[in-house]
Amino acid sequence: LSIVNTDRPEVQGYGYFAGKKAQEETARRFSPALTIVRTTQWFEFGAQVLQRNRLGPLGFVPGMRIKPIALEAAARVLAETALGKRGGDLVEVSGPEEMTLWELVRRTPGPGGILPTPVFLPTGFGRAFRRGALLPDPGVEEVGPGLEDWANRADPSSRQILPHGSIGWARRLTSRSRYSVRMDELKISLGTKNSVVDVARSQAVAA
């Protein structure tokens, strides 16, 4: 499980994306025939950003153009891949609506007591984020629901704030065959997601 465009040169200055790229390369060395599923940012990403970039009462929101996807949609695609309904070296999906990260933060539930504050990142990867480096290429499959439908759902448990990034979520799906590699100061945990189908079945909406 990875992120759309995580291997683009212009975003490698951001350690998280460099780490995901290294994770993909390591996984392919151990399992050349595996399928990597890449999604765009999840709807819960806005709340994660506020928590991760908090300084006192302020939560800093960098400029970023994205096309976010619902977590349950990502889980469904991951389950379909695990069941052999999707194949190939790479599966990429995105949500149906392009927006800025600021729009996502303003339109989704967030942690209380944090004031969203826009911030300009004067770095190469910051410029790339603002220019759309994280937007999927034309032709990448769009998977719903849209943000408004997701936000209006009655079940609040489907809008929980998730652990940091997809690695944290993948760890909860993994029950065996775990190994680690080090790249500079970044430790990346990898594992076979043998319980992903059960988790996806419990979280995904019907196709």
PDB file of C-alpha atoms in Angstrom, residues 39-52 66-75 99 101 104-105 107-111 145 147 150-151 153 155-166 169 172 203:
ATOM      1  CA  THR A  39      -3.943   5.736  -3.528  1.00  0.00           C
ATOM      2  CA  THR A  40      -4.147   9.476  -3.205  1.00  0.00           C
ATOM      3  CA  GLN A  41      -4.467  11.045   0.245  1.00  0.00           C
ATOM      4  CA  TRP A  42      -7.399   9.851   2.352  1.00  0.00           C
ATOM      5  CA  PHE A  43     -10.147  12.176   3.589  1.00  0.00           C
ATOM      6  CA  GLU A  44      -8.748  11.750   7.118  1.00  0.00           C
ATOM      7  CA  PHE A  45      -5.489  13.356   5.941  1.00  0.00           C
ATOM      8  CA  GLY A  46      -6.689  16.851   6.842  1.00  0.00           C
ATOM      9  CA  ALA A  47      -7.046  15.981  10.523  1.00  0.00           C
ATOM     10  CA  GLN A  48      -3.699  14.176  10.467  1.00  0.00           C
ATOM     11  CA  VAL A  49      -1.979  17.283   9.115  1.00  0.00           C
ATOM     12  CA  LEU A  50      -3.403  19.441  11.897  1.00  0.00           C
ATOM     13  CA  GLN A  51      -2.148  17.030  14.551  1.00  0.00           C
ATOM     14  CA  ARG A  52       1.237  16.480  12.940  1.00  0.00           C
ATOM     15  CA  ILE A  66      -4.744  16.789  -4.025  1.00  0.00           C
ATOM     16  CA  LYS A  67      -7.528  14.461  -5.145  1.00  0.00           C
ATOM     17  CA  PRO A  68      -8.419  12.667  -1.903  1.00  0.00           C
ATOM     18  CA  ILE A  69     -10.158   9.321  -1.543  1.00  0.00           C
ATOM     19  CA  ALA A  70     -12.317   7.698   1.137  1.00  0.00           C
ATOM     20  CA  LEU A  71     -10.551   5.165   3.343  1.00  0.00           C
ATOM     21  CA  GLU A  72     -13.218   2.519   2.727  1.00  0.00           C
ATOM     22  CA  ALA A  73     -12.760   2.947  -1.029  1.00  0.00           C
ATOM     23  CA  ALA A  74      -9.020   2.407  -0.639  1.00  0.00           C
ATOM     24  CA  ALA A  75      -9.710  -0.664   1.527  1.00  0.00           C
ATOM     25  CA  MET A  99      -9.105  20.339  -4.157  1.00  0.00           C
ATOM     26  CA  LEU A 101      -5.386  20.593   1.288  1.00  0.00           C
ATOM     27  CA  LEU A 104      -9.995  19.418   2.720  1.00  0.00           C
ATOM     28  CA  VAL A 105      -9.159  20.654   6.221  1.00  0.00           C
ATOM     29  CA  ARG A 107     -14.559  20.571   4.924  1.00  0.00           C
ATOM     30  CA  THR A 108     -13.753  17.609   7.172  1.00  0.00           C
ATOM     31  CA  PRO A 109     -13.921  16.944  10.940  1.00  0.00           C
ATOM     32  CA  GLY A 110     -10.729  17.765  12.793  1.00  0.00           C
ATOM     33  CA  PRO A 111      -9.308  17.566  16.295  1.00  0.00           C
ATOM     34  CA  PRO A 145     -17.760   8.425  -2.596  1.00  0.00           C
ATOM     35  CA  LEU A 147     -16.173  14.239   0.006  1.00  0.00           C
ATOM     36  CA  TRP A 150     -18.610  10.901   2.902  1.00  0.00           C
ATOM     37  CA  ALA A 151     -18.935  13.832   5.324  1.00  0.00           C
ATOM     38  CA  ARG A 153     -22.767   9.878   6.460  1.00  0.00           C
ATOM     39  CA  ASP A 155     -21.936   6.806  11.191  1.00  0.00           C
ATOM     40  CA  PRO A 156     -19.278   8.935  12.970  1.00  0.00           C
ATOM     41  CA  SER A 157     -16.979   5.920  13.418  1.00  0.00           C
ATOM     42  CA  SER A 158     -16.244   5.989   9.694  1.00  0.00           C
ATOM     43  CA  ARG A 159     -14.694   9.445  10.143  1.00  0.00           C
ATOM     44  CA  GLN A 160     -12.194   8.613  12.875  1.00  0.00           C
ATOM     45  CA  ILE A 161      -8.769  10.267  12.905  1.00  0.00           C
ATOM     46  CA  LEU A 162      -6.320   7.580  11.810  1.00  0.00           C
ATOM     47  CA  PRO A 163      -2.735   6.923  12.860  1.00  0.00           C
ATOM     48  CA  HIS A 164       0.021   8.737  10.992  1.00  0.00           C
ATOM     49  CA  GLY A 165      -0.026   7.803   7.316  1.00  0.00           C
ATOM     50  CA  SER A 166      -0.825   4.569   5.566  1.00  0.00           C
ATOM     51  CA  TRP A 169      -2.890   1.599   9.046  1.00  0.00           C
ATOM     52  CA  ARG A 172      -2.849  -2.889  11.989  1.00  0.00           C
ATOM     53  CA  GLN A 203     -14.782  -1.363   6.635  1.00  0.00           C
TER      54      GLN A 203
END
